[in-house]
PDB file of C-alpha atoms in Angstrom:
ATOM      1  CA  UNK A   1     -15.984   7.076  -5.373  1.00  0.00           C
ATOM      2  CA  UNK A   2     -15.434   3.340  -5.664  1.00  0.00           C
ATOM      3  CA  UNK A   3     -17.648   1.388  -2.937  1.00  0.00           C
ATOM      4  CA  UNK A   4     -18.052  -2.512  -2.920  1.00  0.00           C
ATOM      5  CA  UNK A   5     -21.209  -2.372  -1.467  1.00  0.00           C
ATOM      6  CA  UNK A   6     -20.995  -4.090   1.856  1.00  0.00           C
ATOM      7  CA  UNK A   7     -18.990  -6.753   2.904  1.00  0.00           C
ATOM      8  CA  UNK A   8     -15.435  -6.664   4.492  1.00  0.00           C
ATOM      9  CA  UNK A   9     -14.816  -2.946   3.807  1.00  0.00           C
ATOM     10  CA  UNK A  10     -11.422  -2.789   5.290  1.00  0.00           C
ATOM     11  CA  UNK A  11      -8.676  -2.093   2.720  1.00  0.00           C
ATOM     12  CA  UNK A  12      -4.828  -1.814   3.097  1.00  0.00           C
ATOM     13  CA  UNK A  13      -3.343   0.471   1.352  1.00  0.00           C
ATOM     14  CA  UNK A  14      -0.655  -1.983  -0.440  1.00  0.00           C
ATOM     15  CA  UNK A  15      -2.029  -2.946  -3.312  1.00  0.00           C
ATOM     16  CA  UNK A  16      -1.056  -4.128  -6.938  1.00  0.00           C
ATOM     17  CA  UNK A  17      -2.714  -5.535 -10.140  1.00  0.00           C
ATOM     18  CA  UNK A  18      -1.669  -5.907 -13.895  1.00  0.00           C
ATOM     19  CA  UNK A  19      -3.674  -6.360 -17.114  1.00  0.00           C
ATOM     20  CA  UNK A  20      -2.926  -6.690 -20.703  1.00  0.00           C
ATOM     21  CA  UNK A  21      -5.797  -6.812 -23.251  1.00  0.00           C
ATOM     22  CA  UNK A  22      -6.518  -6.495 -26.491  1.00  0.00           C
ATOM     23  CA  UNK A  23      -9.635  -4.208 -27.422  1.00  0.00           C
ATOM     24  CA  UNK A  24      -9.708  -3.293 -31.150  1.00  0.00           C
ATOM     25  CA  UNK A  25      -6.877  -2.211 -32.827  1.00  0.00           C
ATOM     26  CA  UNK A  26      -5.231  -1.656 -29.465  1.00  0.00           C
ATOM     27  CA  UNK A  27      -3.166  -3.488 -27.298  1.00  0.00           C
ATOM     28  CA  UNK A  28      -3.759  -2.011 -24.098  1.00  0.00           C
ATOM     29  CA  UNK A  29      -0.771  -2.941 -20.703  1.00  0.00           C
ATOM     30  CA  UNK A  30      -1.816  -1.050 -17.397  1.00  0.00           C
ATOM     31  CA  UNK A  31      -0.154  -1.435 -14.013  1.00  0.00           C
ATOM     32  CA  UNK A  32      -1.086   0.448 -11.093  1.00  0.00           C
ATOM     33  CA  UNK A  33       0.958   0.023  -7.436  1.00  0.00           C
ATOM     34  CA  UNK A  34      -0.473   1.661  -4.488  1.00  0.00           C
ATOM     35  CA  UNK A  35       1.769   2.191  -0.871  1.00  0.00           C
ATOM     36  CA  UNK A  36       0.283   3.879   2.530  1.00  0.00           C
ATOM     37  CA  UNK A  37       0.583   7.743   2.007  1.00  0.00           C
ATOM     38  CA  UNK A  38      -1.597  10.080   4.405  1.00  0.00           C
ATOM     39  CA  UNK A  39      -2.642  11.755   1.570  1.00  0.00           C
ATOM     40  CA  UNK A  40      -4.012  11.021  -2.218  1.00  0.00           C
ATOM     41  CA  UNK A  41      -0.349  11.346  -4.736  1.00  0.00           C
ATOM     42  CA  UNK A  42      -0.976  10.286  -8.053  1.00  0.00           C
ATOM     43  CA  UNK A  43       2.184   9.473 -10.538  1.00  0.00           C
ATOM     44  CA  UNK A  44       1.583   8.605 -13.943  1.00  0.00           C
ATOM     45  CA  UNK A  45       3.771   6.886 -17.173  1.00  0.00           C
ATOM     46  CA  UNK A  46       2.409   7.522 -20.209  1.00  0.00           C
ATOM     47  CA  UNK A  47       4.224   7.602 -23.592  1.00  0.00           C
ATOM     48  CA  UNK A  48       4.336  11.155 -25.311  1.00  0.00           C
ATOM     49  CA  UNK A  49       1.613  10.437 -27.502  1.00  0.00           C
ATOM     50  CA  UNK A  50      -1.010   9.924 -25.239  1.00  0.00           C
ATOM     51  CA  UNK A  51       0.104  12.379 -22.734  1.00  0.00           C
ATOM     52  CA  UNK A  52      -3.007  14.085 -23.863  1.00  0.00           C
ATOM     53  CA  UNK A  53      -4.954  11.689 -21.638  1.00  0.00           C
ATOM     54  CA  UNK A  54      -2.941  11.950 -18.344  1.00  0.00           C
ATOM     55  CA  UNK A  55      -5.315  14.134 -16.940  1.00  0.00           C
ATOM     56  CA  UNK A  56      -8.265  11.816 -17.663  1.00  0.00           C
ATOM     57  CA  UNK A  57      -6.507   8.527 -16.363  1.00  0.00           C
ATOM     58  CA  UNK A  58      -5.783  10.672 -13.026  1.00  0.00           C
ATOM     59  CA  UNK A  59      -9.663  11.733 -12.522  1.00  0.00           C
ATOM     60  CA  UNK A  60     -10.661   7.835 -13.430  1.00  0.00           C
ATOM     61  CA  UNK A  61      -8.342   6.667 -10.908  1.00  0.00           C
ATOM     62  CA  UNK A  62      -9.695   9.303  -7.825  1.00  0.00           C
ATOM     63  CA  UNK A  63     -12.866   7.497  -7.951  1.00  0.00           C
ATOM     64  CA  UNK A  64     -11.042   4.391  -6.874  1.00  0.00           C
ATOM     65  CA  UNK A  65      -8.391   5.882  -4.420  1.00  0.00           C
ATOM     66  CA  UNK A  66      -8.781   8.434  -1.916  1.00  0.00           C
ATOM     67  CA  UNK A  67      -5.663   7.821  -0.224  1.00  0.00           C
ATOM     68  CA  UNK A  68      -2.109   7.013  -0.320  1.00  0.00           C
ATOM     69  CA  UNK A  69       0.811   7.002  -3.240  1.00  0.00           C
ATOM     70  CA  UNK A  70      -0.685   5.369  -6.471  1.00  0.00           C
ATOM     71  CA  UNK A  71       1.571   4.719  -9.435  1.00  0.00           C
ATOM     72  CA  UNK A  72      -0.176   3.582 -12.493  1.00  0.00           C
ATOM     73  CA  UNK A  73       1.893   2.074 -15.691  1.00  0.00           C
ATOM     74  CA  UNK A  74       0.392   2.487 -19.266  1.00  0.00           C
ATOM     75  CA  UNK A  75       1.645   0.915 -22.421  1.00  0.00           C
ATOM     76  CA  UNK A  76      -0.982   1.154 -25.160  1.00  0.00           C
ATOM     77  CA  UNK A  77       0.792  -0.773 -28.840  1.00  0.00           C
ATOM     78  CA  UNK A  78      -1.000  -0.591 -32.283  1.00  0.00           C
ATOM     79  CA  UNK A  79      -1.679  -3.994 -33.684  1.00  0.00           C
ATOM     80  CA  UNK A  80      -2.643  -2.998 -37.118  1.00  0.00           C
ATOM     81  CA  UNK A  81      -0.792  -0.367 -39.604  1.00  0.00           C
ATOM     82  CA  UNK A  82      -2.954   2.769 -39.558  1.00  0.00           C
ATOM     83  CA  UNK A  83      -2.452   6.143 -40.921  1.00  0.00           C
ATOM     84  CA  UNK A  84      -0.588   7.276 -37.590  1.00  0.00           C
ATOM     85  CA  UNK A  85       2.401   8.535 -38.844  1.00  0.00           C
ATOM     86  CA  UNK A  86       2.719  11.984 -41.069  1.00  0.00           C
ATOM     87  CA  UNK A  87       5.695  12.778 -42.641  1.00  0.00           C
ATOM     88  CA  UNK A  88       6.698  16.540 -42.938  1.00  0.00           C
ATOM     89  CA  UNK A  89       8.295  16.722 -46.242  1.00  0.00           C
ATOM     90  CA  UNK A  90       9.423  20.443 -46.494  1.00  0.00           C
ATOM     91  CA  UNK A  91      10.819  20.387 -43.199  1.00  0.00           C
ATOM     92  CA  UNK A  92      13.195  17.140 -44.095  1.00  0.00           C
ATOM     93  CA  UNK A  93      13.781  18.918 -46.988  1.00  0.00           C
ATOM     94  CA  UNK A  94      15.184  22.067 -45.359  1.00  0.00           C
ATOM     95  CA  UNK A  95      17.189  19.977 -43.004  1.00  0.00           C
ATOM     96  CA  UNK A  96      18.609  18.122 -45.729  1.00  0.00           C
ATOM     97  CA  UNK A  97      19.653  21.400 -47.597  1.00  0.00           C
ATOM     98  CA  UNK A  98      21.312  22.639 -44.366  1.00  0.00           C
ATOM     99  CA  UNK A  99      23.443  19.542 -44.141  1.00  0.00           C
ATOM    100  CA  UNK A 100      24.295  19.661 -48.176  1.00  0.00           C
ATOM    101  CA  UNK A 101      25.557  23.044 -47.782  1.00  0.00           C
ATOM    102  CA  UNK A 102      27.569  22.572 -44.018  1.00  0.00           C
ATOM    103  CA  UNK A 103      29.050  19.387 -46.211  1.00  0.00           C
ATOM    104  CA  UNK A 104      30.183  21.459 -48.944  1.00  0.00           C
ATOM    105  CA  UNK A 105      31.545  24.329 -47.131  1.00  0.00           C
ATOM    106  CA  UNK A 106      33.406  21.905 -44.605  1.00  0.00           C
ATOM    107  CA  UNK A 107      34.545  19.866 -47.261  1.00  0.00           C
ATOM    108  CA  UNK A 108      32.881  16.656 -45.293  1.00  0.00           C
ATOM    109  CA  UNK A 109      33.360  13.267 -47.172  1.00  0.00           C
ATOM    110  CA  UNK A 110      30.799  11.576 -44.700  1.00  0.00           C
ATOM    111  CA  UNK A 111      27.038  10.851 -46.429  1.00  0.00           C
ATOM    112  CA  UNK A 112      23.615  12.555 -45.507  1.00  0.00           C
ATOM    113  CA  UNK A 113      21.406   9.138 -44.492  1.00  0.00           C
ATOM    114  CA  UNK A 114      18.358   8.611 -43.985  1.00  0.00           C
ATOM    115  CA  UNK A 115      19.028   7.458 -39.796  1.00  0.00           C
ATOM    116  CA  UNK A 116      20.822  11.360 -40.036  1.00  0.00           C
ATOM    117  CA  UNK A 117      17.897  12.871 -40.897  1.00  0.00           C
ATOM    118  CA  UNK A 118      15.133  11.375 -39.401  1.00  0.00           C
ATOM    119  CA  UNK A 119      16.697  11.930 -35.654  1.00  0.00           C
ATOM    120  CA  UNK A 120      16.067  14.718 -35.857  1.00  0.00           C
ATOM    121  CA  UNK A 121      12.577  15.961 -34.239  1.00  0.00           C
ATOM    122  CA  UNK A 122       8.974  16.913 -36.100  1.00  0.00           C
ATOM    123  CA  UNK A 123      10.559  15.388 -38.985  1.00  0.00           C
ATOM    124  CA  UNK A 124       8.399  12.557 -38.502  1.00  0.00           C
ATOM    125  CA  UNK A 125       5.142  13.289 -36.496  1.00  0.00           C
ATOM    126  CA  UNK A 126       2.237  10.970 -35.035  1.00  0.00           C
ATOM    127  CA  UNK A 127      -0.861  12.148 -35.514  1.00  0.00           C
ATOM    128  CA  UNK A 128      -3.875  10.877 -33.721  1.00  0.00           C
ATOM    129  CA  UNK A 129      -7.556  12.411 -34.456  1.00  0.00           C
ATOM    130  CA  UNK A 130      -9.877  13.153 -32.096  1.00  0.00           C
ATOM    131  CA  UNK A 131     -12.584   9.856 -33.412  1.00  0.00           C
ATOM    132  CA  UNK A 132      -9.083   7.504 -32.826  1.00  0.00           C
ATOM    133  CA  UNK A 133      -8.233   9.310 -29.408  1.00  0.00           C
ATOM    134  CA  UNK A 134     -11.590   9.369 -28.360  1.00  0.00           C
ATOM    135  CA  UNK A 135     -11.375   5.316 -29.508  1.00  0.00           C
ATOM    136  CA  UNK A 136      -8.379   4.986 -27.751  1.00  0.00           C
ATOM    137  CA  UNK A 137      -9.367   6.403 -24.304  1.00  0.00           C
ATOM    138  CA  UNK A 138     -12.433   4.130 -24.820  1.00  0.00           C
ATOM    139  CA  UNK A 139     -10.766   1.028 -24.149  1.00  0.00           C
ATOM    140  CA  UNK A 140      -7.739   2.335 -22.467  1.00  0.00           C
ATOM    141  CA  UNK A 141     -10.624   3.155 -19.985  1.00  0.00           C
ATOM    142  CA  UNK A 142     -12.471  -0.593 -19.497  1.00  0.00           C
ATOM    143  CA  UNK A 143      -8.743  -1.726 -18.851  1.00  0.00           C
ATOM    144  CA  UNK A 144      -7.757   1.072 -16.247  1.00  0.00           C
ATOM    145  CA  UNK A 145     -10.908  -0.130 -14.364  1.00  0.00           C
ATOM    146  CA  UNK A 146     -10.465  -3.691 -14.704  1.00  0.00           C
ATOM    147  CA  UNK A 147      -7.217  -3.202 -13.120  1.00  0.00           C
ATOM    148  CA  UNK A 148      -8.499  -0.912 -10.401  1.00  0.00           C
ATOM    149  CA  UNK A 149     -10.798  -3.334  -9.541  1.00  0.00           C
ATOM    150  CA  UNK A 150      -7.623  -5.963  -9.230  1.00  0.00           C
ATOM    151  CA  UNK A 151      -5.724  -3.696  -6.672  1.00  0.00           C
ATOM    152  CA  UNK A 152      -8.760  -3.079  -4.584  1.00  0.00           C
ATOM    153  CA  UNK A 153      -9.200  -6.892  -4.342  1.00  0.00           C
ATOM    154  CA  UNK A 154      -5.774  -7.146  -3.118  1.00  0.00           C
ATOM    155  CA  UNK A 155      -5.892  -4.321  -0.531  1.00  0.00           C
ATOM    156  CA  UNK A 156      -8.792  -6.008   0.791  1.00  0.00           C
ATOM    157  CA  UNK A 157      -7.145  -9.146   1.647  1.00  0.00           C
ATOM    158  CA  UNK A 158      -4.509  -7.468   2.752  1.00  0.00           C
ATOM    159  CA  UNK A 159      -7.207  -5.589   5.123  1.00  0.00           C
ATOM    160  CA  UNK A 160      -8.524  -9.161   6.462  1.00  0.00           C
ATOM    161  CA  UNK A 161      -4.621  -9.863   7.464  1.00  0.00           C
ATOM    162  CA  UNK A 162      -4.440  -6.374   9.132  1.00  0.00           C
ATOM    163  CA  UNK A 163      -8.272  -6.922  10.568  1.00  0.00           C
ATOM    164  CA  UNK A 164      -6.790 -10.301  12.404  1.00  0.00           C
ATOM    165  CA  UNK A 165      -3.973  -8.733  13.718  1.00  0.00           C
ATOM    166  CA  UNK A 166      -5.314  -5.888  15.318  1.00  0.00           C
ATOM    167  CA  UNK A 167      -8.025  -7.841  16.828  1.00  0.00           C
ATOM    168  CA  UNK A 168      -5.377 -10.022  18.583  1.00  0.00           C
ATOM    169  CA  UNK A 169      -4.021  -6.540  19.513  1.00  0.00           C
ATOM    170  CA  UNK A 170      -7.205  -5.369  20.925  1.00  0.00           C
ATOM    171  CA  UNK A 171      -7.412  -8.608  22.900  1.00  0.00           C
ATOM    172  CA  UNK A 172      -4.162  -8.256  24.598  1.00  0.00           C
ATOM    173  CA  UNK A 173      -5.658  -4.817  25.482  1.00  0.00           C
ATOM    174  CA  UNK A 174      -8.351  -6.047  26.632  1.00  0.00           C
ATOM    175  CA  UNK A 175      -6.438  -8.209  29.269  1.00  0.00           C
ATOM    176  CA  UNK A 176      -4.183  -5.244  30.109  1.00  0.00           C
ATOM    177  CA  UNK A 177      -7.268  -3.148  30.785  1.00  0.00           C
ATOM    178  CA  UNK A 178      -9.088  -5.938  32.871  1.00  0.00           C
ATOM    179  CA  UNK A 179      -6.018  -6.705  35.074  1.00  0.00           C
ATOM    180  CA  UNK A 180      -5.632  -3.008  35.626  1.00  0.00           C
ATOM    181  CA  UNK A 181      -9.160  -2.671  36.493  1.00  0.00           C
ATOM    182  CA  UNK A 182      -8.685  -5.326  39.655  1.00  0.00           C
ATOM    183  CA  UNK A 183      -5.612  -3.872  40.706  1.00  0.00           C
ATOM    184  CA  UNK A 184      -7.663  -0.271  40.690  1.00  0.00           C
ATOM    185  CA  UNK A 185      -9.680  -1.945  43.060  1.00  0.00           C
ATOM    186  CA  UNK A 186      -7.070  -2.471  45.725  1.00  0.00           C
ATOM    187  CA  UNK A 187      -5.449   1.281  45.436  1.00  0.00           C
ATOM    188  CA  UNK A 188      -7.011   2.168  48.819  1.00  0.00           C
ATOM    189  CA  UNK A 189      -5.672  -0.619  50.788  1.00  0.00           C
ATOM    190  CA  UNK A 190      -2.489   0.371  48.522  1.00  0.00           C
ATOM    191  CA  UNK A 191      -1.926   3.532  49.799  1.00  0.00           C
ATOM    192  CA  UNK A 192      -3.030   3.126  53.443  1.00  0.00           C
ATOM    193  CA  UNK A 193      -0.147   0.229  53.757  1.00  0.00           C
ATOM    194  CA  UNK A 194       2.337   2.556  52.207  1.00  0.00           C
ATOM    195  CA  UNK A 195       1.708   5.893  54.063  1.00  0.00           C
ATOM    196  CA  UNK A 196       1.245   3.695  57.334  1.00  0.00           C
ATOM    197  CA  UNK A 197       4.852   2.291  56.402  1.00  0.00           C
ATOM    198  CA  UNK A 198       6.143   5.617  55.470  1.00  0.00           C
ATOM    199  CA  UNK A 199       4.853   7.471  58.779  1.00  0.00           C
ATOM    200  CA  UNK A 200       6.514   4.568  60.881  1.00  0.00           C
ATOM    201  CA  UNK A 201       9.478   5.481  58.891  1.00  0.00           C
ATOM    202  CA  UNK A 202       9.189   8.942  60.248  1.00  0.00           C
ATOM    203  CA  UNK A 203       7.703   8.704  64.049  1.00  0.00           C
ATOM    204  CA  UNK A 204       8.845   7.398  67.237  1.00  0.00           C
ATOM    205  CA  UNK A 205       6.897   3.922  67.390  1.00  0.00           C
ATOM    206  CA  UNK A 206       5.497   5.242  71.011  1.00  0.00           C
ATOM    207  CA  UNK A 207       3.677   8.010  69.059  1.00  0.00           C
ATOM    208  CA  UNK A 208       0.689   6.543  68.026  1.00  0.00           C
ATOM    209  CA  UNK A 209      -0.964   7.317  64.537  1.00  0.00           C
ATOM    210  CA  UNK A 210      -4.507   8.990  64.559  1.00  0.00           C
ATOM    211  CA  UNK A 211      -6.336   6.830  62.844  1.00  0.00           C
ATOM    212  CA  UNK A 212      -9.257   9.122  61.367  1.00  0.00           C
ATOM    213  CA  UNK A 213      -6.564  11.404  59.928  1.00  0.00           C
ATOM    214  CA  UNK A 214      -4.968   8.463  58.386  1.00  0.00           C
ATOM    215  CA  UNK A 215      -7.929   7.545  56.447  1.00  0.00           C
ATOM    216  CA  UNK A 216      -8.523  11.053  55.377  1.00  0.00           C
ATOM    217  CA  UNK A 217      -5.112  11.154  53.951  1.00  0.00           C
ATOM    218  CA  UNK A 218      -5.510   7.499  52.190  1.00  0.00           C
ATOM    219  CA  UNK A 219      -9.274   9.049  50.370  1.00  0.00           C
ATOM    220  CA  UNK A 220      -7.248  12.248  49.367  1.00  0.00           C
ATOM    221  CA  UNK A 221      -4.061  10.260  48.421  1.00  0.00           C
ATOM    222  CA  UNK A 222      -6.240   7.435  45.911  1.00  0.00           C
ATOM    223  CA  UNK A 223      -9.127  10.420  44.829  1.00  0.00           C
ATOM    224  CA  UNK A 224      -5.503  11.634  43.095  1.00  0.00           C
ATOM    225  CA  UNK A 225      -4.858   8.306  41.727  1.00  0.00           C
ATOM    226  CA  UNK A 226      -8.040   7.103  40.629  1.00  0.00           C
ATOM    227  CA  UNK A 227      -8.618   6.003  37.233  1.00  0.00           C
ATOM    228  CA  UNK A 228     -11.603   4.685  36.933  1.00  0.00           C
ATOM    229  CA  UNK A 229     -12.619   7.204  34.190  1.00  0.00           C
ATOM    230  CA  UNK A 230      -9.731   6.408  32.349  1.00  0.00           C
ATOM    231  CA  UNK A 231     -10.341   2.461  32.440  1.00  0.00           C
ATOM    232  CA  UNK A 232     -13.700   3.265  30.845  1.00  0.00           C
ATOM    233  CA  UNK A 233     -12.947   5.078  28.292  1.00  0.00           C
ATOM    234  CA  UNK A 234     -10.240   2.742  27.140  1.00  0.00           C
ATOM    235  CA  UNK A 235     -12.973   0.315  27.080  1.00  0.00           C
ATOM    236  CA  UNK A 236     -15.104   2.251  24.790  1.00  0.00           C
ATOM    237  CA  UNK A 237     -11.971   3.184  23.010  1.00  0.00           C
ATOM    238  CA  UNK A 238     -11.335  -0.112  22.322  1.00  0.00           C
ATOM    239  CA  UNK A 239     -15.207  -1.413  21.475  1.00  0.00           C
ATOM    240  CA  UNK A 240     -15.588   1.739  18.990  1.00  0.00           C
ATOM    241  CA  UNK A 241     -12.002   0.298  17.393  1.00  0.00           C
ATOM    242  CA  UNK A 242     -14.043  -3.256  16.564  1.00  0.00           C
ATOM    243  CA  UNK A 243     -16.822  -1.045  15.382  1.00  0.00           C
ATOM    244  CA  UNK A 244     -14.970   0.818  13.114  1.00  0.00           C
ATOM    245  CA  UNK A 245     -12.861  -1.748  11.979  1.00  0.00           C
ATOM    246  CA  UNK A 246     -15.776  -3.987  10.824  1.00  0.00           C
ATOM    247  CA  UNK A 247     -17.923  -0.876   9.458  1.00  0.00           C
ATOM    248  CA  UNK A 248     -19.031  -0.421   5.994  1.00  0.00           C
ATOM    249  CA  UNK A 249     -17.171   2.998   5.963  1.00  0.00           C
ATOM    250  CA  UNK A 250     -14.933   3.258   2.906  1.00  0.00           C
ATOM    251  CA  UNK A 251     -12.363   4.919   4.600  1.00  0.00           C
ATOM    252  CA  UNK A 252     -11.385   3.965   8.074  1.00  0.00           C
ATOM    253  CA  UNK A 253      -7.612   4.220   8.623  1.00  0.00           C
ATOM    254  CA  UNK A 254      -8.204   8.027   9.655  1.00  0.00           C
ATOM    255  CA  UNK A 255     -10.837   7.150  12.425  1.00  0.00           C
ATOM    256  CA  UNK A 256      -8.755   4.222  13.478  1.00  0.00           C
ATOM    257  CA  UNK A 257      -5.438   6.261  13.999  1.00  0.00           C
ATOM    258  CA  UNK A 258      -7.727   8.735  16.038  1.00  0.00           C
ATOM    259  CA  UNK A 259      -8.753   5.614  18.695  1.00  0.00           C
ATOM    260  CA  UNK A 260      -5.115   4.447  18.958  1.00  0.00           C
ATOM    261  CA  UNK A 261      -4.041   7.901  19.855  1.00  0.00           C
ATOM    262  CA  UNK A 262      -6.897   8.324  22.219  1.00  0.00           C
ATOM    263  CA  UNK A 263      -5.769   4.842  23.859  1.00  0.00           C
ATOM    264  CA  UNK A 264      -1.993   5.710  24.223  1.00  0.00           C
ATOM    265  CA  UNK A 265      -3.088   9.104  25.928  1.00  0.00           C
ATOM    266  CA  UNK A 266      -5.497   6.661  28.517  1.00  0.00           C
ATOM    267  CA  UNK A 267      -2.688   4.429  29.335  1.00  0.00           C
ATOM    268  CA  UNK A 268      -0.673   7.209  29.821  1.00  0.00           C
ATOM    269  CA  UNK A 269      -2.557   9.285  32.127  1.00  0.00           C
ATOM    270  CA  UNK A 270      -2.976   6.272  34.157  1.00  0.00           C
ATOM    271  CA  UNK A 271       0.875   5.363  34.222  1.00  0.00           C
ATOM    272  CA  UNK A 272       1.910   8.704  35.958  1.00  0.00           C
ATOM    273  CA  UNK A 273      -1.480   8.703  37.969  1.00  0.00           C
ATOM    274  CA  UNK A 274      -0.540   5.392  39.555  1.00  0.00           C
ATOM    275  CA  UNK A 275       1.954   4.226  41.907  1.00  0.00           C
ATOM    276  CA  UNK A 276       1.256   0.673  41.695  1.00  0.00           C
ATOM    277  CA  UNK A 277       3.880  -1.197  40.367  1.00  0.00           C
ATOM    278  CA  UNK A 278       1.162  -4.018  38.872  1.00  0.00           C
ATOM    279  CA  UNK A 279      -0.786  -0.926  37.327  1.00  0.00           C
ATOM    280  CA  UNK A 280       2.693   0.854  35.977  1.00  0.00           C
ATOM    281  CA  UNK A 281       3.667  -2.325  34.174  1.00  0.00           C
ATOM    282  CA  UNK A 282      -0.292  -2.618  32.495  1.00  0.00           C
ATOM    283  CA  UNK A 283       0.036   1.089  31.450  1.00  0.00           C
ATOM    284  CA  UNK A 284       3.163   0.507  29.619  1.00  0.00           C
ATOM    285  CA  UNK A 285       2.260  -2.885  28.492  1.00  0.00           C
ATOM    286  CA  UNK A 286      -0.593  -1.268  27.103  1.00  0.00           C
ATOM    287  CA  UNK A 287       1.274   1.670  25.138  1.00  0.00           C
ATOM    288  CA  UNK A 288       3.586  -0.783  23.668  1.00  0.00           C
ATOM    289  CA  UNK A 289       0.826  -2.829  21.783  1.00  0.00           C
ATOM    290  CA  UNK A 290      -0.953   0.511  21.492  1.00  0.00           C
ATOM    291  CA  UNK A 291       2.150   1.809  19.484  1.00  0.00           C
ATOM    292  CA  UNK A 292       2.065  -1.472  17.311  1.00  0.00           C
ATOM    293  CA  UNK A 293      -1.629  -0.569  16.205  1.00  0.00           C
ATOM    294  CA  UNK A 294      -0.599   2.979  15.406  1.00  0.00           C
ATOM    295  CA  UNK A 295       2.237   1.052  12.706  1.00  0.00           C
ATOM    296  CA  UNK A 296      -0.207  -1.118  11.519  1.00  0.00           C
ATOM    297  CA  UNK A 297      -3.096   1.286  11.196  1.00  0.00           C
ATOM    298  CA  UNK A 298      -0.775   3.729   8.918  1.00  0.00           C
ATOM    299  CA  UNK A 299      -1.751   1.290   6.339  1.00  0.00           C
ATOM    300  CA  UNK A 300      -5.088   0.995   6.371  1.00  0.00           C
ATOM    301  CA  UNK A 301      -7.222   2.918   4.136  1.00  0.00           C
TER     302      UNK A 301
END
């Protein structure tokens, strides 16, 4: 498998690259488009008669992509006249007694040409030996790679564009999380003020409220709606998305889809935990830009 040996790892899974060279007596055109896919689906174009090496252009291009839809284009032209083409004499002979006799029997006035005859198929045959093929897959080979190398250049600037993005994601997070955090810190005198308010609601002001039951309520009431676990682990959530992100891992998209679910879930749990209308508006805040990694991330390999 293909690995640039350090650096900024992080590929997108667009890519594209083109390269037409000459090696021998070949003139070798290869193409190869890559899109996000979840899995690895290979498509190739090959002429007919070098279908023979589809199989070995789709092994050569797995150790470059793991992931995703890759199409790959191949045009390969002879520049010299070789001894490619065989003629198969006794069968254009056959075919040509065939039409002689439907033309006598019908009575046709119309001519048996040579553009009649040579439509139709094995008539004409290219033949390729195993020293040329070999030959041929040779260079067909040094270009496939050259151009490999040319898409994974481009997904990896694409990956420095996704890389700045998400970090200014993970920032806005960051905030979310923080301004969560000091509202957290304030559920207590939250929920006294609002079950004070709600008893008054209830009671005859003359009846007075028993003060030590109150607060027992108020611990009982914000135990329920604490999420203090849940602010940590978005915070480690959202540290262990940096790490990854700026790993040498080859393949990160996977791990990186895994966070972002893991973060929704957090800002979830702590939108129907709280009742704080500062703390509802962070949660959902929060799963909004969440959601907006999960797009981006699809595309990262």
């Amino acid at each position: 498998m293909y690995n640039n040996n350090g650096g900024d790892n992080m590929r997108s899974m667009t890519g594209y690259g083109r390269i037409e060279k000459i090696i021998d007596n070949y003139n070798y055109s290869v193409e190869i488009k890559s899109l996000n896919g979840k899995y690895m689906n290979l498509k190739t174009s090959l002429s007919g008669i070098f279908s023979s090496l589809e199989l070995k252009v789709q092994e050569l291009l797995k150790t470059f992509f793991s992931r995703g839809n890759v199409n790959i284009f191949i045009d390969i032209r002879f520049i010299n006249a070789d001894d490619f083409v065989e003629l198969d004499s006794g069968l254009i002979k056959s075919y040509y007694a065939a039409l002689t006799k439907i033309k006598e029997e019908l009575s046709l006035e119309e001519n048996i040409t040579l553009d009649l005859l040579t439509k139709f198929r094995d008539v004409i045959k290219i033949k390729i030996d195993d020293e040329k093929a070999e030959e041929i897959w040779k260079g067909l080979t040094e270009v496939i790679k050259e151009t490999a190398h040319k898409v994974i250049e481009f997904q990896e600037n694409e990956g420095k564009n996704l890389k700045a993005v998400l970090n200014d994601y993970l920032d806005k997070l960051e905030t979310y999380v923080s301004d969560i955090e000091k509202e957290s810190f304030k559920i207590k005198d939250f929920y006294r003020e609002k079950l004070k308010n709600d008893i008054k609601s209830i009671l005859s002001p003359e009846i007075e409220t028993d003060a030590g039951r109150l607060e027992t309520e108020v611990a009982v009431i914000a135990q329920r709606a604490d999420i203090s676990e849940e602010i940590e682990r978005l915070k480690i959530h959202i540290s262990r998305f940096r790490e990854v992100m700026n790993s040498k891992d080859e393949s990160v998209g996977q791990q990186l889809d895994f966070l972002a679910q893991e973060m929704h879930r957090e800002f979830n749990t702590i939108g129907s935990k709280s009742k704080n209308i500062i703390i509802t508006d962070g949660s959902v805040d929060g799963r909004i830009v969440v959601n907006k990694i999960k797009e981006q991330v699809q595309n990262i390999y």
